[in-house]
Amino acid sequence: MGMLILFEHASGYAIFKVAGADVVSQTVQEVVPDFAQFCQLVTLVAFQPFKTAANALDNINNVSEGIIHDDLREFLEANVSAKKKSKIILGIEDSRLAGMVQEQLGIPCQSSGVVLELLRGVRLHFHKFVSGLSVAAAAKAQLGLGHSYSRAKVKFNVNRVDNMIIQSISLMDQLDKDINTFSMRIREWYSYHFPELAKIVTDNYMYAKVTKYVKSRKDINEDMLEGLEEILLDSSKAQAILDASRTSMGMDISPIDLINIQQFATRVIALSEYRAQLSEYLISKMTQVAPNLTALIGEHVGARLISHAGSLTSLAKYPASTVQILGAEKALFRALKTRGNTPKYGLIFHSSFIGRAGAKNKGRISRYLANKCSIASRIDCFSEQPTTLFGEKLKEQVEERLKFYESGETPRKNVLVMEEAMSELKKLQEEVKPSSEKKKKKKEKKVKMEE
C-alpha cells in the first residue's frame, strides 16, 4: 500500500507522496536534516493555498477541533480518487481529524509512528517544496495566522476581568498599612501639642479630621462644639475635647508646625476616603466577575482568594483541599518539615463562618467551606450568564452545617439544594425571555418606522 501525507500550513493544504511502502522512522530521522535525501523520500503531489486570511483562520479553527472543512473535503476528493482509497494510507497529524476523514470520506488514515517523523521533515523543508514560497513569506503567514487564531480563541469580556480585582485588593492592603502608619505619625506629632486628644478619639480617620478642624488647642471654644459633634457624631466626646483643651499638658507649637500637621492630616483623610471608594469599586467588580463566590464568602475574602491563586480560572482549577489552606503555605511546609500538625485554614479563616464555629468544629467547617468555595469559583469561571443563585444556596448549606454542629439538626442533601437552584434559575430565565423579546419587537418597529 502507498502512503500519502496531509500537511496543514498557514498558507494552505498540501499532499505529499512517500516513496516506498515500508518506511522505518529511524531512517526518516537520519534523512530529515538533508533536503537532497529527504526529497527523494517525499515528493509534493498537490498544494492548495488559502484564498484569504479569514478563510485560513476558518480552516485552521476546524482543523484544531477535528472538523473537516469544505475546502479540505474538496481538496482530498480532488487528489485522492475513489479507486485509490483502498490502496493508500493517508498520514494526518491530528488523530481526531484522521478519525473524521476515515469515517466521512472512507480513506484509511494513520496519525502515529513514522507519520509524525515525516511531517517534521515536511515542516522543516516546506518552503523548498512549494515554488514561490520563501522562508520570510512562510514565517509571515504563520505569525499572522497565529495572532488571528489566538485572538479568536481568547474570549475577552471587559465585565469579567479578574486582573482588576487582583490589583484592587493588593492596593487596598497596601493602603491599610500606609493609612495605619500615617495615622500613628499624626498621633505622635500632634500629641506634643494636645496629648489628651489621642485618648478621647480612638478612630484614626476621625482623629485626622479633628486635628485638621481644631488646629491649635488654644483656639477651641464653645462655638466649635457643633463642628466637633458633626465629625465625631457624639456630643459627649466633643465636650470632653473642649474640657481637655483647657487643662492640657501639651507644649506650645508654632504656626508653621501646625500648617505641616494640617497638610499631613489632609493627605491621610484623602487616603482614607479613597480607600472607601476603592472598597465600593471592589464590591462592584466582584459582583460582576465572581457573584457566587461573593455571595458565599464575601467580597474581600473572595478577592484575596482570587489574588492569591493568580486568577479566577486558577482558583477554579484548585481542589478544595488546596483552597482550604490557600495563604498558609509557610505553615504547611513548616509542619511537613517538623512533622507537626498541618494548618486547618488559610485565607478563609477571615470568613465569618469560621469565627462562629466552635473550637472543635473550626477545622471541619473550614473544610466544608473550602469545598463550597471551590464549587462557587467553578460556576463563576465557566458559566456564561452570571448569577448569585448558586452562591446563596451554597451559603444556606454552610449555615445548615453550622446548625448541625451546634444542635444536631440534619442539613439538606447537596443534590436537593442544587436541583432547587436549577429550578429557580430556569424560572428567572423564562421571566427574562419575554422582556427581551418585547425589546426586540420595539427595535424592529422603530427600524420600520424610520424606513
GROMACS .gro file of C-alpha atoms in nm:
model
  451
    1MET     CA    1   0.000   0.000   0.000
    2GLY     CA    2   0.120   0.352  -0.083
    3MET     CA    3   0.128   0.637   0.164
    4LEU     CA    4   0.020   0.999   0.127
    5ILE     CA    5   0.069   1.272   0.388
    6LEU     CA    6  -0.163   1.567   0.451
    7PHE     CA    7   0.016   1.878   0.576
    8GLU     CA    8  -0.175   2.183   0.708
    9HIS     CA    9   0.031   2.502   0.672
   10ALA     CA   10  -0.060   2.865   0.740
   11SER     CA   11  -0.053   2.927   0.364
   12GLY     CA   12  -0.267   2.626   0.260
   13TYR     CA   13  -0.313   2.247   0.237
   14ALA     CA   14  -0.056   2.016   0.079
   15ILE     CA   15  -0.042   1.643  -0.001
   16PHE     CA   16   0.292   1.460  -0.023
   17LYS     CA   17   0.365   1.113  -0.157
   18VAL     CA   18   0.604   0.886   0.031
   19ALA     CA   19   0.837   0.671  -0.183
   20GLY     CA   20   0.829   0.312  -0.063
   21ALA     CA   21   0.562   0.142   0.144
   22ASP     CA   22   0.781   0.021   0.432
   23VAL     CA   23   0.942   0.335   0.573
   24VAL     CA   24   1.111   0.300   0.911
   25SER     CA   25   1.107   0.601   1.149
   26GLN     CA   26   1.479   0.558   1.224
   27THR     CA   27   1.574   0.601   0.858
   28VAL     CA   28   1.348   0.905   0.833
   29GLN     CA   29   1.522   1.066   1.134
   30GLU     CA   30   1.857   1.026   0.958
   31VAL     CA   31   1.727   1.169   0.629
   32VAL     CA   32   1.525   1.468   0.764
   33PRO     CA   33   1.813   1.721   0.812
   34ASP     CA   34   1.934   1.684   0.450
   35PHE     CA   35   1.682   1.816   0.191
   36ALA     CA   36   1.852   1.637  -0.101
   37GLN     CA   37   1.797   1.297   0.062
   38PHE     CA   38   1.454   1.389   0.209
   39CYS     CA   39   1.309   1.498  -0.129
   40GLN     CA   40   1.393   1.150  -0.266
   41LEU     CA   41   1.175   1.003   0.008
   42VAL     CA   42   0.890   1.259  -0.006
   43THR     CA   43   0.751   1.444  -0.312
   44LEU     CA   44   0.482   1.712  -0.338
   45VAL     CA   45   0.163   1.590  -0.512
   46ALA     CA   46  -0.072   1.889  -0.471
   47PHE     CA   47  -0.090   2.227  -0.297
   48GLN     CA   48  -0.400   2.443  -0.243
   49PRO     CA   49  -0.337   2.790  -0.095
   50PHE     CA   50  -0.597   2.962   0.124
   51LYS     CA   51  -0.796   3.237  -0.051
   52THR     CA   52  -0.787   3.498   0.227
   53ALA     CA   53  -0.668   3.540   0.588
   54ALA     CA   54  -1.026   3.490   0.710
   55ASN     CA   55  -1.051   3.170   0.505
   56ALA     CA   56  -0.722   3.046   0.657
   57LEU     CA   57  -0.848   3.117   1.013
   58ASP     CA   58  -1.176   2.937   0.941
   59ASN     CA   59  -0.991   2.629   0.810
   60ILE     CA   60  -0.740   2.616   1.096
   61ASN     CA   61  -1.019   2.653   1.355
   62ASN     CA   62  -1.192   2.349   1.205
   63VAL     CA   63  -0.866   2.151   1.191
   64SER     CA   64  -0.791   2.227   1.559
   65GLU     CA   65  -1.137   2.099   1.656
   66GLY     CA   66  -1.112   1.787   1.439
   67ILE     CA   67  -1.374   1.902   1.187
   68ILE     CA   68  -1.342   1.861   0.808
   69HIS     CA   69  -1.379   2.200   0.637
   70ASP     CA   70  -1.545   2.215   0.293
   71ASP     CA   71  -1.215   2.332   0.139
   72LEU     CA   72  -1.030   2.033   0.286
   73ARG     CA   73  -1.306   1.794   0.172
   74GLU     CA   74  -1.285   1.923  -0.187
   75PHE     CA   75  -0.904   1.911  -0.180
   76LEU     CA   76  -0.895   1.548  -0.062
   77GLU     CA   77  -1.167   1.435  -0.302
   78ALA     CA   78  -0.984   1.600  -0.592
   79ASN     CA   79  -0.644   1.449  -0.514
   80VAL     CA   80  -0.737   1.109  -0.367
   81SER     CA   81  -0.956   0.928  -0.622
   82ALA     CA   82  -1.220   0.676  -0.520
   83LYS     CA   83  -1.026   0.391  -0.685
   84LYS     CA   84  -0.709   0.462  -0.489
   85LYS     CA   85  -0.879   0.495  -0.147
   86SER     CA   86  -0.841   0.127  -0.062
   87LYS     CA   87  -0.480   0.114  -0.188
   88ILE     CA   88  -0.330   0.405   0.009
   89ILE     CA   89  -0.291   0.523   0.369
   90LEU     CA   90  -0.327   0.895   0.444
   91GLY     CA   91  -0.100   1.026   0.718
   92ILE     CA   92  -0.256   1.304   0.931
   93GLU     CA   93  -0.100   1.459   1.242
   94ASP     CA   94  -0.425   1.519   1.439
   95SER     CA   95  -0.584   1.188   1.546
   96ARG     CA   96  -0.932   1.344   1.574
   97LEU     CA   97  -0.917   1.480   1.219
   98ALA     CA   98  -0.782   1.145   1.097
   99GLY     CA   99  -1.082   0.969   1.253
  100MET     CA  100  -1.327   1.210   1.086
  101VAL     CA  101  -1.160   1.171   0.744
  102GLN     CA  102  -1.172   0.793   0.773
  103GLU     CA  103  -1.534   0.799   0.887
  104GLN     CA  104  -1.675   1.054   0.639
  105LEU     CA  105  -1.455   1.010   0.330
  106GLY     CA  106  -1.364   0.641   0.368
  107ILE     CA  107  -0.986   0.700   0.338
  108PRO     CA  108  -0.769   0.481   0.567
  109CYS     CA  109  -0.571   0.712   0.796
  110GLN     CA  110  -0.269   0.690   1.026
  111SER     CA  111  -0.163   0.951   1.283
  112SER     CA  112   0.128   0.792   1.470
  113GLY     CA  113   0.466   0.632   1.422
  114VAL     CA  114   0.654   0.727   1.106
  115VAL     CA  115   0.388   0.984   1.004
  116LEU     CA  116   0.499   1.228   1.274
  117GLU     CA  117   0.864   1.200   1.168
  118LEU     CA  118   0.775   1.257   0.801
  119LEU     CA  119   0.564   1.561   0.891
  120ARG     CA  120   0.856   1.701   1.093
  121GLY     CA  121   1.070   1.687   0.780
  122VAL     CA  122   0.795   1.839   0.564
  123ARG     CA  123   0.754   2.124   0.814
  124LEU     CA  124   1.128   2.191   0.806
  125HIS     CA  125   1.163   2.197   0.424
  126PHE     CA  126   0.810   2.308   0.320
  127HIS     CA  127   0.920   2.639   0.164
  128LYS     CA  128   1.159   2.445  -0.065
  129PHE     CA  129   0.882   2.216  -0.194
  130VAL     CA  130   0.642   2.498  -0.289
  131SER     CA  131   0.770   2.724  -0.566
  132GLY     CA  132   0.734   3.096  -0.495
  133LEU     CA  133   0.712   3.050  -0.117
  134SER     CA  134   1.013   3.197   0.062
  135VAL     CA  135   1.116   3.147   0.425
  136ALA     CA  136   1.015   3.506   0.509
  137ALA     CA  137   0.671   3.468   0.346
  138ALA     CA  138   0.606   3.138   0.526
  139ALA     CA  139   0.708   3.290   0.862
  140LYS     CA  140   0.488   3.595   0.798
  141ALA     CA  141   0.188   3.375   0.717
  142GLN     CA  142   0.243   3.165   1.031
  143LEU     CA  143   0.277   3.474   1.252
  144GLY     CA  144  -0.034   3.641   1.111
  145LEU     CA  145  -0.245   3.328   1.139
  146GLY     CA  146  -0.110   3.258   1.490
  147HIS     CA  147  -0.218   3.603   1.609
  148SER     CA  148  -0.562   3.570   1.448
  149TYR     CA  149  -0.610   3.222   1.595
  150SER     CA  150  -0.511   3.340   1.946
  151ARG     CA  151  -0.743   3.641   1.929
  152ALA     CA  152  -1.032   3.420   1.820
  153LYS     CA  153  -0.969   3.164   2.095
  154VAL     CA  154  -0.925   3.408   2.382
  155LYS     CA  155  -1.276   3.524   2.469
  156PHE     CA  156  -1.211   3.863   2.629
  157ASN     CA  157  -1.501   4.002   2.832
  158VAL     CA  158  -1.446   4.352   2.972
  159ASN     CA  159  -1.701   4.298   3.252
  160ARG     CA  160  -1.534   3.978   3.375
  161VAL     CA  161  -1.169   4.077   3.413
  162ASP     CA  162  -1.021   3.940   3.735
  163ASN     CA  163  -0.694   4.135   3.691
  164MET     CA  164  -0.868   4.447   3.824
  165ILE     CA  165  -0.975   4.258   4.135
  166ILE     CA  166  -0.619   4.136   4.200
  167GLN     CA  167  -0.480   4.489   4.168
  168SER     CA  168  -0.761   4.642   4.377
  169ILE     CA  169  -0.725   4.405   4.673
  170SER     CA  170  -0.345   4.442   4.667
  171LEU     CA  171  -0.378   4.821   4.665
  172MET     CA  172  -0.634   4.805   4.946
  173ASP     CA  173  -0.399   4.601   5.165
  174GLN     CA  174  -0.119   4.847   5.094
  175LEU     CA  175  -0.346   5.143   5.172
  176ASP     CA  176  -0.449   4.986   5.505
  177LYS     CA  177  -0.084   4.958   5.607
  178ASP     CA  178   0.001   5.310   5.488
  179ILE     CA  179  -0.304   5.474   5.649
  180ASN     CA  180  -0.230   5.298   5.977
  181THR     CA  181   0.137   5.412   5.968
  182PHE     CA  182   0.046   5.770   5.875
  183SER     CA  183  -0.225   5.786   6.143
  184MET     CA  184   0.023   5.678   6.408
  185ARG     CA  185   0.258   5.951   6.282
  186ILE     CA  186  -0.016   6.218   6.316
  187ARG     CA  187  -0.099   6.100   6.668
  188GLU     CA  188   0.265   6.114   6.773
  189TRP     CA  189   0.324   6.450   6.606
  190TYR     CA  190   0.007   6.627   6.731
  191SER     CA  191   0.038   6.473   7.079
  192TYR     CA  192   0.327   6.710   7.153
  193HIS     CA  193   0.068   6.988   7.137
  194PHE     CA  194  -0.253   6.813   7.253
  195PRO     CA  195  -0.176   6.469   7.409
  196GLU     CA  196  -0.523   6.423   7.567
  197LEU     CA  197  -0.694   6.407   7.224
  198ALA     CA  198  -0.547   6.062   7.146
  199LYS     CA  199  -0.734   5.904   7.442
  200ILE     CA  200  -1.066   6.075   7.360
  201VAL     CA  201  -1.068   5.999   6.984
  202THR     CA  202  -0.952   5.642   6.915
  203ASP     CA  203  -1.055   5.615   6.547
  204ASN     CA  204  -0.770   5.712   6.312
  205TYR     CA  205  -0.989   5.873   6.044
  206MET     CA  206  -1.183   6.083   6.296
  207TYR     CA  207  -0.858   6.180   6.474
  208ALA     CA  208  -0.717   6.317   6.146
  209LYS     CA  209  -1.041   6.511   6.079
  210VAL     CA  210  -1.045   6.657   6.433
  211THR     CA  211  -0.676   6.755   6.401
  212LYS     CA  212  -0.749   6.938   6.077
  213TYR     CA  213  -1.060   7.108   6.223
  214VAL     CA  214  -0.919   7.206   6.565
  215LYS     CA  215  -0.576   7.335   6.456
  216SER     CA  216  -0.438   7.490   6.777
  217ARG     CA  217  -0.593   7.368   7.106
  218LYS     CA  218  -0.593   7.727   7.233
  219ASP     CA  219  -0.846   7.820   6.962
  220ILE     CA  220  -1.105   7.561   7.079
  221ASN     CA  221  -1.415   7.729   7.221
  222GLU     CA  222  -1.785   7.656   7.263
  223ASP     CA  223  -1.859   7.782   6.910
  224MET     CA  224  -1.661   7.484   6.774
  225LEU     CA  225  -1.869   7.223   6.962
  226GLU     CA  226  -2.122   7.191   6.679
  227GLY     CA  227  -1.848   7.124   6.423
  228LEU     CA  228  -1.686   6.864   6.652
  229GLU     CA  229  -2.023   6.691   6.701
  230GLU     CA  230  -2.066   6.665   6.322
  231ILE     CA  231  -1.724   6.499   6.290
  232LEU     CA  232  -1.745   6.267   6.594
  233LEU     CA  233  -2.125   6.209   6.594
  234ASP     CA  234  -2.101   6.221   6.974
  235SER     CA  235  -2.172   6.532   7.185
  236SER     CA  236  -2.003   6.389   7.497
  237LYS     CA  237  -1.672   6.342   7.314
  238ALA     CA  238  -1.695   6.696   7.173
  239GLN     CA  239  -1.744   6.835   7.524
  240ALA     CA  240  -1.456   6.619   7.652
  241ILE     CA  241  -1.225   6.768   7.387
  242LEU     CA  242  -1.328   7.120   7.493
  243ASP     CA  243  -1.263   7.044   7.861
  244ALA     CA  244  -0.929   6.870   7.787
  245SER     CA  245  -0.806   7.165   7.577
  246ARG     CA  246  -0.843   7.399   7.876
  247THR     CA  247  -0.628   7.183   8.105
  248SER     CA  248  -0.393   7.026   7.850
  249MET     CA  249  -0.033   6.942   7.943
  250GLY     CA  250   0.086   6.982   7.583
  251MET     CA  251   0.359   7.217   7.469
  252ASP     CA  252   0.303   7.523   7.257
  253ILE     CA  253   0.359   7.483   6.885
  254SER     CA  254   0.449   7.734   6.613
  255PRO     CA  255   0.207   7.822   6.327
  256ILE     CA  256   0.440   7.671   6.063
  257ASP     CA  257   0.438   7.337   6.251
  258LEU     CA  258   0.058   7.344   6.270
  259ILE     CA  259   0.038   7.407   5.894
  260ASN     CA  260   0.254   7.099   5.825
  261ILE     CA  261   0.046   6.883   6.060
  262GLN     CA  262  -0.275   7.002   5.891
  263GLN     CA  263  -0.140   6.927   5.544
  264PHE     CA  264  -0.039   6.578   5.652
  265ALA     CA  265  -0.380   6.522   5.814
  266THR     CA  266  -0.547   6.632   5.487
  267ARG     CA  267  -0.346   6.369   5.297
  268VAL     CA  268  -0.444   6.095   5.544
  269ILE     CA  269  -0.813   6.194   5.521
  270ALA     CA  270  -0.792   6.183   5.139
  271LEU     CA  271  -0.630   5.837   5.151
  272SER     CA  272  -0.898   5.708   5.389
  273GLU     CA  273  -1.177   5.840   5.165
  274TYR     CA  274  -1.010   5.689   4.857
  275ARG     CA  275  -0.984   5.358   5.042
  276ALA     CA  276  -1.363   5.366   5.098
  277GLN     CA  277  -1.419   5.438   4.725
  278LEU     CA  278  -1.184   5.154   4.632
  279SER     CA  279  -1.380   4.918   4.858
  280GLU     CA  280  -1.704   5.008   4.675
  281TYR     CA  281  -1.531   4.957   4.340
  282LEU     CA  282  -1.405   4.615   4.453
  283ILE     CA  283  -1.755   4.513   4.562
  284SER     CA  284  -1.897   4.609   4.220
  285LYS     CA  285  -1.622   4.420   4.034
  286MET     CA  286  -1.664   4.110   4.249
  287THR     CA  287  -2.040   4.101   4.185
  288GLN     CA  288  -1.966   4.112   3.810
  289VAL     CA  289  -1.675   3.866   3.796
  290ALA     CA  290  -1.747   3.621   4.080
  291PRO     CA  291  -2.106   3.673   4.203
  292ASN     CA  292  -2.146   3.326   4.357
  293LEU     CA  293  -1.814   3.338   4.544
  294THR     CA  294  -1.907   3.688   4.668
  295ALA     CA  295  -2.249   3.572   4.788
  296LEU     CA  296  -2.091   3.277   4.968
  297ILE     CA  297  -1.783   3.418   5.140
  298GLY     CA  298  -1.790   3.797   5.091
  299GLU     CA  299  -1.613   4.039   4.859
  300HIS     CA  300  -1.285   4.084   5.044
  301VAL     CA  301  -1.216   3.719   5.127
  302GLY     CA  302  -1.319   3.615   4.775
  303ALA     CA  303  -1.093   3.879   4.621
  304ARG     CA  304  -0.799   3.764   4.836
  305LEU     CA  305  -0.853   3.403   4.723
  306ILE     CA  306  -0.854   3.511   4.355
  307SER     CA  307  -0.545   3.729   4.410
  308HIS     CA  308  -0.352   3.452   4.586
  309ALA     CA  309  -0.445   3.195   4.320
  310GLY     CA  310  -0.341   3.435   4.039
  311SER     CA  311  -0.675   3.437   3.855
  312LEU     CA  312  -1.032   3.311   3.885
  313THR     CA  313  -0.950   3.032   3.637
  314SER     CA  314  -0.656   2.915   3.851
  315LEU     CA  315  -0.875   2.921   4.162
  316ALA     CA  316  -1.143   2.719   3.981
  317LYS     CA  317  -0.881   2.454   3.891
  318TYR     CA  318  -0.767   2.413   4.252
  319PRO     CA  319  -0.910   2.124   4.454
  320ALA     CA  320  -1.099   2.206   4.775
  321SER     CA  321  -0.806   2.086   4.987
  322THR     CA  322  -0.580   2.350   4.828
  323VAL     CA  323  -0.841   2.626   4.866
  324GLN     CA  324  -0.870   2.537   5.236
  325ILE     CA  325  -0.502   2.616   5.312
  326LEU     CA  326  -0.452   2.885   5.048
  327GLY     CA  327  -0.248   3.156   5.216
  328ALA     CA  328  -0.097   2.925   5.481
  329GLU     CA  329   0.177   2.773   5.266
  330LYS     CA  330   0.458   2.862   5.508
  331ALA     CA  331   0.278   2.697   5.798
  332LEU     CA  332   0.208   2.389   5.585
  333PHE     CA  333   0.570   2.337   5.477
  334ARG     CA  334   0.692   2.407   5.829
  335ALA     CA  335   0.454   2.140   5.961
  336LEU     CA  336   0.568   1.892   5.695
  337LYS     CA  337   0.933   1.964   5.775
  338THR     CA  338   0.893   1.932   6.153
  339ARG     CA  339   0.628   1.657   6.126
  340GLY     CA  340   0.384   1.869   6.324
  341ASN     CA  341   0.013   1.940   6.276
  342THR     CA  342  -0.076   2.087   5.935
  343PRO     CA  343  -0.282   2.412   5.926
  344LYS     CA  344  -0.661   2.380   5.912
  345TYR     CA  345  -0.728   2.703   5.725
  346GLY     CA  346  -0.561   2.987   5.537
  347LEU     CA  347  -0.731   3.295   5.392
  348ILE     CA  348  -1.081   3.153   5.452
  349PHE     CA  349  -1.018   3.199   5.827
  350HIS     CA  350  -1.128   3.563   5.777
  351SER     CA  351  -1.477   3.439   5.684
  352SER     CA  352  -1.745   3.487   5.948
  353PHE     CA  353  -1.833   3.115   5.933
  354ILE     CA  354  -1.501   3.010   6.088
  355GLY     CA  355  -1.538   3.259   6.373
  356ARG     CA  356  -1.891   3.141   6.451
  357ALA     CA  357  -1.793   2.774   6.470
  358GLY     CA  358  -1.682   2.618   6.797
  359ALA     CA  359  -1.316   2.542   6.868
  360LYS     CA  360  -1.368   2.169   6.793
  361ASN     CA  361  -1.553   2.232   6.469
  362LYS     CA  362  -1.333   2.504   6.312
  363GLY     CA  363  -1.136   2.252   6.106
  364ARG     CA  364  -1.450   2.070   5.992
  365ILE     CA  365  -1.634   2.387   5.888
  366SER     CA  366  -1.323   2.522   5.709
  367ARG     CA  367  -1.301   2.201   5.505
  368TYR     CA  368  -1.672   2.221   5.421
  369LEU     CA  369  -1.650   2.592   5.336
  370ALA     CA  370  -1.346   2.533   5.110
  371ASN     CA  371  -1.547   2.269   4.924
  372LYS     CA  372  -1.830   2.517   4.862
  373CYS     CA  373  -1.584   2.793   4.762
  374SER     CA  374  -1.433   2.559   4.504
  375ILE     CA  375  -1.780   2.487   4.357
  376ALA     CA  376  -1.873   2.858   4.354
  377SER     CA  377  -1.550   2.961   4.180
  378ARG     CA  378  -1.600   2.697   3.909
  379ILE     CA  379  -1.957   2.812   3.845
  380ASP     CA  380  -1.838   3.175   3.823
  381CYS     CA  381  -1.549   3.088   3.593
  382PHE     CA  382  -1.727   2.867   3.342
  383SER     CA  383  -2.087   2.994   3.341
  384GLU     CA  384  -2.185   3.229   3.059
  385GLN     CA  385  -2.461   3.414   3.247
  386PRO     CA  386  -2.350   3.539   3.593
  387THR     CA  387  -2.599   3.483   3.876
  388THR     CA  388  -2.588   3.476   4.257
  389LEU     CA  389  -2.840   3.191   4.294
  390PHE     CA  390  -2.585   2.915   4.343
  391GLY     CA  391  -2.378   3.124   4.585
  392GLU     CA  392  -2.683   3.196   4.801
  393LYS     CA  393  -2.779   2.827   4.806
  394LEU     CA  394  -2.423   2.725   4.898
  395LYS     CA  395  -2.426   2.982   5.178
  396GLU     CA  396  -2.750   2.830   5.307
  397GLN     CA  397  -2.580   2.491   5.311
  398VAL     CA  398  -2.289   2.625   5.519
  399GLU     CA  399  -2.540   2.783   5.762
  400GLU     CA  400  -2.721   2.449   5.791
  401ARG     CA  401  -2.390   2.271   5.853
  402LEU     CA  402  -2.312   2.513   6.137
  403LYS     CA  403  -2.653   2.438   6.292
  404PHE     CA  404  -2.582   2.067   6.253
  405TYR     CA  405  -2.257   2.102   6.452
  406GLU     CA  406  -2.433   2.303   6.723
  407SER     CA  407  -2.771   2.132   6.759
  408GLY     CA  408  -2.750   1.814   6.553
  409GLU     CA  409  -3.020   1.925   6.306
  410THR     CA  410  -2.966   1.731   5.981
  411PRO     CA  411  -2.890   1.954   5.679
  412ARG     CA  412  -3.038   1.911   5.331
  413LYS     CA  413  -2.857   1.696   5.078
  414ASN     CA  414  -2.646   1.868   4.814
  415VAL     CA  415  -2.846   1.713   4.527
  416LEU     CA  416  -3.174   1.862   4.654
  417VAL     CA  417  -3.020   2.206   4.701
  418MET     CA  418  -2.870   2.210   4.350
  419GLU     CA  419  -3.199   2.091   4.196
  420GLU     CA  420  -3.378   2.374   4.379
  421ALA     CA  421  -3.120   2.625   4.248
  422MET     CA  422  -3.159   2.496   3.890
  423SER     CA  423  -3.540   2.522   3.903
  424GLU     CA  424  -3.517   2.881   4.030
  425LEU     CA  425  -3.266   2.964   3.757
  426LYS     CA  426  -3.500   2.828   3.489
  427LYS     CA  427  -3.784   3.043   3.625
  428LEU     CA  428  -3.562   3.353   3.609
  429GLN     CA  429  -3.459   3.274   3.250
  430GLU     CA  430  -3.825   3.229   3.150
  431GLU     CA  431  -3.908   3.567   3.304
  432VAL     CA  432  -3.619   3.737   3.123
  433LYS     CA  433  -3.705   3.592   2.779
  434PRO     CA  434  -4.042   3.771   2.728
  435SER     CA  435  -3.893   4.111   2.820
  436SER     CA  436  -3.604   4.063   2.576
  437GLU     CA  437  -3.846   3.960   2.301
  438LYS     CA  438  -4.054   4.273   2.363
  439LYS     CA  439  -3.742   4.490   2.332
  440LYS     CA  440  -3.654   4.322   2.001
  441LYS     CA  441  -4.004   4.387   1.865
  442LYS     CA  442  -3.985   4.754   1.968
  443LYS     CA  443  -3.649   4.791   1.790
  444GLU     CA  444  -3.791   4.627   1.475
  445LYS     CA  445  -4.089   4.866   1.481
  446LYS     CA  446  -3.858   5.166   1.514
  447VAL     CA  447  -3.648   5.048   1.219
  448LYS     CA  448  -3.963   5.002   1.005
  449MET     CA  449  -4.094   5.346   1.103
  450GLU     CA  450  -3.760   5.508   1.010
  451GLU     CA  451  -3.762   5.331   0.674
   0.00000   0.00000   0.00000
